[in-house]
Coordinates of C-alpha atoms and ligand atoms in Angstrom, one line a residue:
X12 CA -14.6 18.0 20.1
X13 CA -12.5 20.7 17.7
X14 CA -12.6 19.3 14.7
X15 CA -8.1 18.5 13.6
X16 CA -6.8 20.1 10.7
X17 CA -4.8 17.2 8.4
X18 CA -1.9 17.5 6.5
X19 CA -1.0 15.2 3.6
X20 CA 2.0 15.2 1.6
X21 CA 2.2 13.8 -1.8
X22 CA -1.2 14.6 -3.9
X23 CA -1.2 10.6 -5.5
X24 CA -5.2 8.9 -5.5
X25 CA -4.5 8.0 -2.0
X26 CA -4.7 11.6 -0.7
X27 CA -7.3 12.5 -3.1
X28 CA -9.5 8.9 -1.7
X29 CA -9.2 11.0 1.6
X30 CA -10.5 14.1 0.7
X31 CA -13.9 12.8 1.4
X32 CA -13.8 11.6 4.1
X33 CA -12.6 14.9 6.1
X34 CA -15.5 16.8 4.1
X35 CA -18.4 14.7 5.6
X36 CA -16.4 15.1 8.9
X37 CA -15.1 18.1 8.4
X38 CA -12.3 18.0 8.9
X39 CA -9.4 20.6 7.6
X40 CA -7.6 18.6 5.2
X41 CA -5.1 19.7 3.0
X42 CA -2.8 18.5 0.4
X43 CA 1.5 19.1 -0.4
X44 CA 1.7 18.1 -3.8
X45 CA 4.3 17.9 -6.2
X46 CA 3.0 19.1 -9.3
X47 CA 0.0 21.2 -10.6
X48 CA -3.4 19.2 -11.6
X49 CA -2.6 16.1 -9.3
X50 CA -5.0 13.8 -8.8
X51 CA -5.9 15.1 -5.3
X52 CA -5.7 18.7 -7.4
X53 CA -8.9 19.6 -4.8
X54 CA -7.0 19.6 -1.8
X55 CA -3.5 20.5 -3.0
X56 CA -3.2 24.4 -1.1
X57 CA 0.2 24.0 -1.9
X58 CA 2.5 22.6 -4.4
X59 CA 5.9 21.6 -3.2
X60 CA 9.0 19.2 -3.1
X61 CA 8.2 17.1 -0.2
X62 CA 11.6 16.8 -0.3
X63 CA 13.1 19.9 1.0
X64 CA 13.0 20.0 4.9
X65 CA 11.7 24.4 4.3
X66 CA 8.9 23.5 1.5
X67 CA 7.3 20.7 4.3
X68 CA 7.8 22.7 7.5
X69 CA 6.2 25.6 6.1
X70 CA 3.1 23.2 4.8
X71 CA 3.3 21.5 8.5
X72 CA 2.3 25.2 9.8
X73 CA -0.9 25.1 8.5
X74 CA -2.2 22.1 10.2
X75 CA -2.2 19.9 13.0
X76 CA -1.1 16.7 12.2
X77 CA 1.5 15.6 9.0
X78 CA 0.4 12.5 7.2
X79 CA 1.1 10.6 4.4
X80 CA 0.1 9.8 0.0
X81 CA 3.5 7.5 -0.2
X82 CA 6.8 6.7 2.1
X83 CA 9.1 8.7 0.2
X84 CA 9.9 11.7 2.2
X85 CA 13.2 11.8 3.8
X86 CA 13.4 10.4 7.4
X87 CA 15.7 13.7 7.8
X88 CA 12.7 15.8 6.8
X89 CA 9.9 14.4 9.3
X90 CA 13.3 13.9 12.3
X91 CA 13.8 18.1 11.8
X92 CA 10.0 18.2 11.8
X93 CA 9.3 16.0 14.8
X94 CA 12.4 17.8 16.5
X95 CA 10.2 21.0 17.0
X96 CA 7.0 19.1 17.9
X97 CA 4.9 18.8 14.7
X98 CA 2.5 15.7 15.5
X99 CA 3.9 13.7 12.0
X100 CA 2.1 10.5 11.6
X101 CA 3.2 7.8 11.3
X102 CA 6.1 9.0 13.1
X103 CA 9.5 8.6 11.7
X104 CA 10.5 5.9 14.2
X105 CA 7.8 3.5 12.5
X106 CA 7.3 5.1 8.9
X107 CA 11.7 3.9 8.0
X108 CA 10.0 0.3 8.1
X109 CA 7.7 0.5 5.4
X110 CA 11.1 2.6 3.4
X111 CA 13.6 0.3 3.4
X112 CA 12.3 -3.3 2.8
X113 CA 16.0 -4.9 4.4
X114 CA 15.2 -2.2 7.7
X115 CA 11.8 -3.9 7.5
X116 CA 13.3 -7.3 7.4
X117 CA 15.6 -6.5 10.0
X118 CA 12.4 -5.8 12.6
X119 CA 10.5 -7.5 11.9
X120 CA 13.2 -10.7 12.3
X121 CA 13.2 -9.2 15.6
X122 CA 10.2 -10.0 16.5
X123 CA 10.0 -13.5 15.3
X124 CA 7.4 -12.7 12.2
X125 CA 7.3 -15.3 9.9
X126 CA 9.0 -14.4 7.2
X127 CA 10.2 -16.2 4.1
X128 CA 14.5 -16.8 3.9
X129 CA 15.9 -13.7 3.8
X130 CA 19.8 -12.0 4.0
X131 CA 21.5 -8.8 3.2
X132 CA 23.5 -9.2 0.0
X133 CA 26.2 -6.8 -0.2
X134 CA 28.6 -8.7 -2.5
X135 CA 27.9 -11.3 -5.6
X136 CA 29.4 -14.3 -4.1
X137 CA 27.5 -13.8 -0.7
X138 CA 24.4 -13.8 -3.5
X139 CA 25.2 -17.1 -5.9
X140 CA 25.9 -18.3 -2.2
X141 CA 22.2 -17.2 -0.9
X142 CA 20.9 -18.1 -4.8
X143 CA 22.5 -21.9 -4.0
X144 CA 21.9 -22.4 -0.3
X145 CA 18.3 -22.4 -1.4
X146 CA 18.9 -24.1 -4.6
X147 CA 19.1 -22.6 -7.1
X148 CA 16.8 -19.5 -7.3
X149 CA 16.0 -16.6 -5.4
X150 CA 14.2 -13.3 -5.2
X151 CA 15.7 -10.2 -5.6
X152 CA 14.9 -6.5 -4.8
X153 CA 15.7 -3.4 -4.6
X154 CA 15.6 -1.7 -0.8
X155 CA 14.3 1.0 -1.4
X156 CA 12.6 2.9 -4.5
X157 CA 10.7 0.1 -5.8
X158 CA 6.9 -0.3 -6.0
X159 CA 4.4 -2.4 -8.3
X160 CA 7.3 -5.3 -8.7
X161 CA 9.5 -2.5 -10.3
X162 CA 12.8 -3.2 -7.1
X163 CA 11.7 -7.2 -7.3
X164 CA 13.8 -10.1 -9.3
X165 CA 13.9 -13.5 -9.7
X166 CA 18.0 -14.3 -10.1
X167 CA 19.6 -18.3 -10.5
X168 CA 23.0 -16.6 -10.5
X169 CA 24.8 -13.1 -9.2
X170 CA 25.3 -12.5 -13.0
X171 CA 21.1 -11.4 -13.3
X172 CA 22.2 -8.6 -10.8
X173 CA 25.1 -7.1 -11.9
X174 CA 23.0 -4.0 -12.8
X175 CA 22.2 -3.6 -9.7
X176 CA 26.3 -4.6 -7.7
X177 CA 28.1 -1.9 -9.9
X178 CA 25.0 0.0 -8.4
X179 CA 24.5 -0.9 -5.4
X180 CA 25.1 2.5 -3.5
X181 CA 21.9 4.1 -5.1
X182 CA 20.0 1.8 -3.2
X183 CA 22.0 2.2 0.3
X184 CA 25.4 -0.2 0.0
X185 CA 22.7 -3.7 -0.3
X186 CA 19.9 -5.9 -1.9
X187 CA 18.2 -7.6 0.0
X188 CA 17.6 -11.1 -1.1
X189 CA 14.5 -14.1 -0.3
X190 CA 13.8 -17.0 -1.0
X191 CA 10.9 -16.9 -3.8
X192 CA 7.8 -17.9 -2.1
X193 CA 5.7 -21.4 -3.5
X194 CA 2.0 -19.5 -3.1
X195 CA -1.1 -20.0 -3.5
X196 CA -2.5 -16.5 -3.4
X197 CA -1.1 -13.5 -1.1
X198 CA -2.9 -12.1 1.5
X199 CA -3.4 -8.4 2.4
X200 CA -3.8 -7.5 5.8
X201 CA -5.3 -3.9 6.7
X202 CA -5.5 -2.6 10.6
X203 CA -5.7 0.8 11.7
X204 CA -4.3 1.7 14.7
X205 CA -4.8 5.8 16.3
X206 CA -2.6 8.0 18.0
X207 CA -4.2 6.5 21.7
X208 CA -2.8 2.8 20.4
X209 CA -6.7 2.0 19.7
X210 CA -6.2 -1.0 17.0
X211 CA -9.3 -2.2 14.6
X212 CA -8.2 -4.4 12.1
X213 CA -10.8 -4.8 8.0
X214 CA -11.6 -8.6 7.4
X215 CA -8.3 -10.2 5.6
X216 CA -8.8 -10.5 2.2
X217 CA -6.8 -11.9 -1.5
X218 CA -5.4 -10.5 -3.4
X219 CA -4.5 -11.2 -7.4
X220 CA -2.0 -9.6 -8.7
X221 CA -0.8 -9.5 -12.4
X222 CA 2.8 -8.4 -14.0
X223 CA 4.1 -7.2 -9.6
X224 CA 1.1 -5.1 -10.0
X225 CA -2.0 -5.4 -7.7
X226 CA -5.4 -6.2 -10.5
X227 CA -8.1 -7.9 -8.5
X228 CA -8.5 -8.0 -4.7
X229 CA -11.4 -10.1 -2.9
X230 CA -12.6 -9.7 0.1
X231 CA -12.9 -11.9 2.4
X232 CA -10.4 -13.6 1.6
X233 CA -12.2 -16.7 0.4
X234 CA -12.0 -19.7 2.5
X235 CA -8.9 -18.4 5.2
X236 CA -9.4 -21.2 7.7
X237 CA -9.9 -19.4 11.8
X238 CA -6.2 -20.6 12.1
X239 CA -5.0 -18.3 9.2
X240 CA -7.6 -15.1 10.3
X241 CA -6.5 -15.7 13.8
X242 CA -3.3 -15.5 12.5
X243 CA -3.0 -12.5 9.9
X244 CA -5.2 -11.0 12.9
X245 CA -2.3 -11.5 15.1
X246 CA 0.9 -10.6 12.7
X247 CA -0.8 -6.5 12.4
X248 CA -1.7 -6.1 15.6
X249 CA 2.2 -6.9 16.2
X250 CA 3.7 -4.9 13.6
X251 CA 1.2 -1.5 14.5
X252 CA 2.5 -2.5 17.8
X253 CA 5.9 -3.2 17.9
X254 CA 6.7 -0.6 15.0
X255 CA 4.9 2.4 16.6
X256 CA 2.6 2.5 13.9
X257 CA -0.2 5.5 13.5
X258 CA -2.5 5.5 10.8
X259 CA -3.4 2.4 9.0
X260 CA -1.3 -0.4 8.1
X261 CA -1.3 -3.0 5.1
X262 CA 0.8 -6.0 5.6
X263 CA 1.5 -8.1 2.2
X264 CA 1.8 -11.7 2.9
X265 CA 1.7 -14.8 0.9
X266 CA -0.4 -18.0 1.9
X267 CA 2.6 -21.1 0.6
X268 CA 1.8 -23.8 -0.6
X269 CA 3.3 -25.9 2.7
X270 CA 0.6 -23.7 4.9
X271 CA 3.1 -21.3 6.0
X272 CA 1.7 -16.8 5.7
X273 CA 4.8 -15.4 5.2
X274 CA 5.0 -11.2 5.4
X275 CA 6.2 -10.1 1.5
X276 CA 6.3 -5.7 3.0
X277 CA 4.1 -3.4 4.9
X278 CA 2.7 -0.2 3.9
X279 CA 2.1 2.8 7.1
X280 CA -1.4 4.6 4.6
X281 CA -3.9 3.6 2.9
X282 CA -3.6 0.8 1.1
X283 CA -5.1 -0.6 -2.7
X284 CA -5.5 -3.6 -0.9
X285 CA -8.6 -1.9 1.2
X286 CA -10.1 1.0 -1.8
X287 CA -12.6 -1.5 -1.0
X288 CA -13.9 0.1 2.1
X289 CA -15.0 2.8 0.6
X290 CA -18.5 1.3 -0.1
X291 CA -17.2 -2.2 1.7
X292 CA -17.1 -1.3 5.2
X293 CA -18.8 0.1 7.6
X294 CA -15.8 3.1 8.0
X295 CA -13.1 3.3 4.2
X296 CA -10.0 3.5 4.9
X297 CA -9.9 7.1 4.1
X298 CA -11.5 7.4 6.9
X299 CA -10.4 5.5 9.3
X300 CA -6.3 6.9 8.3
X301 CA -8.0 10.2 9.0
X302 CA -9.3 9.5 12.3
X303 CA -6.5 7.5 13.3
X304 CA -3.4 10.4 12.7
X305 CA -6.3 12.9 14.7
X306 CA -7.1 10.2 17.3
X307 CA -10.7 10.3 17.2
X308 CA -12.3 6.9 18.1
X309 CA -11.8 4.8 15.0
X310 CA -15.2 3.6 13.3
X311 CA -16.9 -0.2 12.9
X312 CA -14.6 -2.1 10.2
X313 CA -17.7 -4.5 9.5
X314 CA -18.6 -5.3 6.4
X315 CA -21.8 -3.9 4.5
X316 CA -22.1 -7.4 2.3
X317 CA -21.0 -10.4 3.1
X318 CA -18.2 -9.9 -0.2
X319 CA -17.1 -7.2 -2.0
X320 CA -14.1 -7.2 -5.1
X321 CA -12.2 -4.6 -6.7
X322 CA -10.7 -4.4 -9.4
X323 CA -8.4 -2.1 -10.7
X324 CA -8.0 0.2 -13.8
X325 CA -4.5 0.4 -14.8
X326 CA -4.0 2.7 -18.0
X327 CA -4.1 1.1 -21.1
X328 CA -2.4 3.3 -23.7
X329 CA -2.0 7.2 -23.1
X330 CA -5.8 7.7 -24.9
X331 CA -7.9 6.1 -23.2
X332 CA -8.1 8.0 -19.6
X333 CA -11.9 5.5 -19.1
X334 CA -13.8 8.3 -18.4
X335 CA -15.3 8.2 -21.8
X336 CA -16.7 5.0 -21.3
X337 CA -18.5 5.7 -18.0
X338 CA -21.3 6.2 -18.6
X339 CA -21.9 2.6 -20.6
X340 CA -20.2 1.1 -18.4
X341 CA -23.4 2.7 -15.7
X342 CA -25.6 1.7 -18.3
X343 CA -24.6 -2.1 -17.7
X344 CA -23.6 -2.2 -14.8
X345 CA -25.7 -0.2 -12.6
X346 CA -24.2 -2.1 -8.9
X347 CA -20.7 -1.5 -9.8
X348 CA -19.4 2.0 -8.5
X349 CA -17.0 3.9 -10.5
X350 CA -13.7 5.3 -9.4
X351 CA -11.4 7.8 -11.6
X352 CA -7.8 9.3 -10.1
X353 CA -7.8 12.1 -12.6
X354 CA -4.9 11.1 -13.7
X355 CA -2.4 11.2 -17.7
X356 CA -3.7 8.1 -18.6
X357 CA -0.8 5.4 -19.0
X358 CA 0.4 2.6 -20.2
X359 CA 0.1 0.0 -16.7
X360 CA -0.3 2.9 -14.7
X361 CA -2.8 2.7 -12.3
X362 CA -4.9 5.3 -13.5
X363 CA -8.5 4.0 -10.6
X364 CA -10.4 1.5 -9.7
X365 CA -14.6 -0.1 -10.0
X366 CA -16.6 -2.7 -6.9
X367 CA -19.3 -4.0 -6.5
X368 CA -20.0 -5.2 -2.7
X369 CA -23.1 -8.1 -2.7
X370 CA -24.4 -11.0 -0.8
X371 CA -23.3 -13.1 -3.8
X372 CA -19.4 -13.3 -4.2
X373 CA -19.5 -14.6 -7.9
X374 CA -21.8 -12.5 -8.8
X375 CA -20.0 -9.4 -8.0
X376 CA -16.8 -10.7 -9.3
X377 CA -18.6 -11.1 -12.2
X378 CA -19.6 -7.6 -11.9
X379 CA -16.3 -5.7 -11.6
X380 CA -15.0 -7.0 -14.4
X381 CA -18.1 -6.3 -16.4
X382 CA -17.0 -3.2 -15.4
X383 CA -13.2 -3.2 -15.9
X384 CA -13.6 -5.0 -19.5
X385 CA -16.3 -1.6 -20.8
X386 CA -13.5 0.4 -19.4
X387 CA -11.2 -0.9 -21.1
X388 CA -11.9 -2.3 -24.1
X389 CA -15.0 -0.1 -24.3
X390 CA -17.3 -2.7 -25.2
Ligands
LIG414 P1 7.0 -3.5 -5.1 O1 7.4 -3.2 -3.2 O2 7.3 -3.3 -5.7 O3 5.3 -4.0 -4.6 P2 6.9 -6.4 -3.3 O4 8.0 -6.7 -3.1 O5 5.6 -6.2 -2.7 O6 7.6 -5.4 -4.9 O7 6.6 -7.5 -4.9 C1 5.9 -7.5 -5.7 C2 5.1 -9.4 -6.6 O8 6.8 -10.0 -6.3 C3 4.9 -10.1 -4.9 O9 3.5 -9.4 -4.8 C4 4.6 -10.9 -5.4 O10 3.8 -11.5 -6.1 C5 6.4 -10.6 -6.2 N1 7.1 -11.4 -4.8 C6 8.0 -10.8 -4.1 N2 8.7 -11.3 -2.8 C7 9.0 -12.6 -2.9 C8 9.1 -14.4 -3.2 N3 9.4 -13.6 -2.1 N4 8.5 -15.0 -3.4 C9 7.9 -15.0 -4.6 N5 7.5 -14.3 -4.8 C10 7.3 -11.9 -4.6

């Protein structure tokens, strides 16, 4: 078998973490990075602007498959590559729904998938009507360009969003209003679908956010009922097949207090909720993504132990890169697996993560949080 040559657009930590499995499998893996010294610098074969078709097309000539570290490449660029018979995975027709939250809601409605009540908003009056219907409070989102909670706001009146309404053309002419879900927890269902249609899901996980940013992931999601597990796995498979997703798909969901499981958003690439799979699963999400986009058979998604806990390392300030505390953390927490993304430090930035895999959940939580505290505070 000829091993595929895979090119990822975007030089962030996700491309960085695709590199080790590519090495193991003998896959020639290249990255089109946006800047020198990116997180995925060791695989970066080219630095250039992914908004420019000529740059991306030149990069695509050197590989068999194009895939992604982020969902920001303009659809027009991807469509032009596809028109030139270049394999783009996931394809533009699927990725379109990860780029625009409003289009995602519209598309998932066609399949009767469970979602918070939502509405497309073009005017202040429409927003005030929706807020009134929702009992005086709603969530408002910019359909494009949001990440880590930026572009998400709680609104009680259209005046809370006048800045967005004035600049609505910057967001594609519409905003997305949603029911403010009263949730008991957030969940994520990670899965992969290969270009040949093979599908595999990892265990459902619980994700805990702080200030809209993922802080902790617990795999599998503690005490999830059989009904919830069946429903979330079904949702992932319906989304993957009906949208034609290839590669890793993350479906972020809410478990509402009234028992409803509701889809929040989709990511069509390896995802923060799946970093635990590097040590926690027989096949990591990064290896699975490479297999899936190049048509190789998928690997087992079974856990290596009963539990895995992942704690994100978020930037404290401009100075703390965590790495100076790696020695202390290693000495105090030898079961913790430490990951740096080699990024310049900035407050709130995802700088790395810690994973602990164990048969005892309390032990895994204590060790992962303990190691993260050493790295964050140097104690
Ligand atoms: P981003 O794309 O920036 O990650 P999300 O749409 O995932 O934005 O929202 C970020 C966080 O805001 C979610 O993890 C959740 O905690 C909260 N949130 C988003 N939508 C809703 C909603 N409809 N109801 C309640 N909370 C929400």
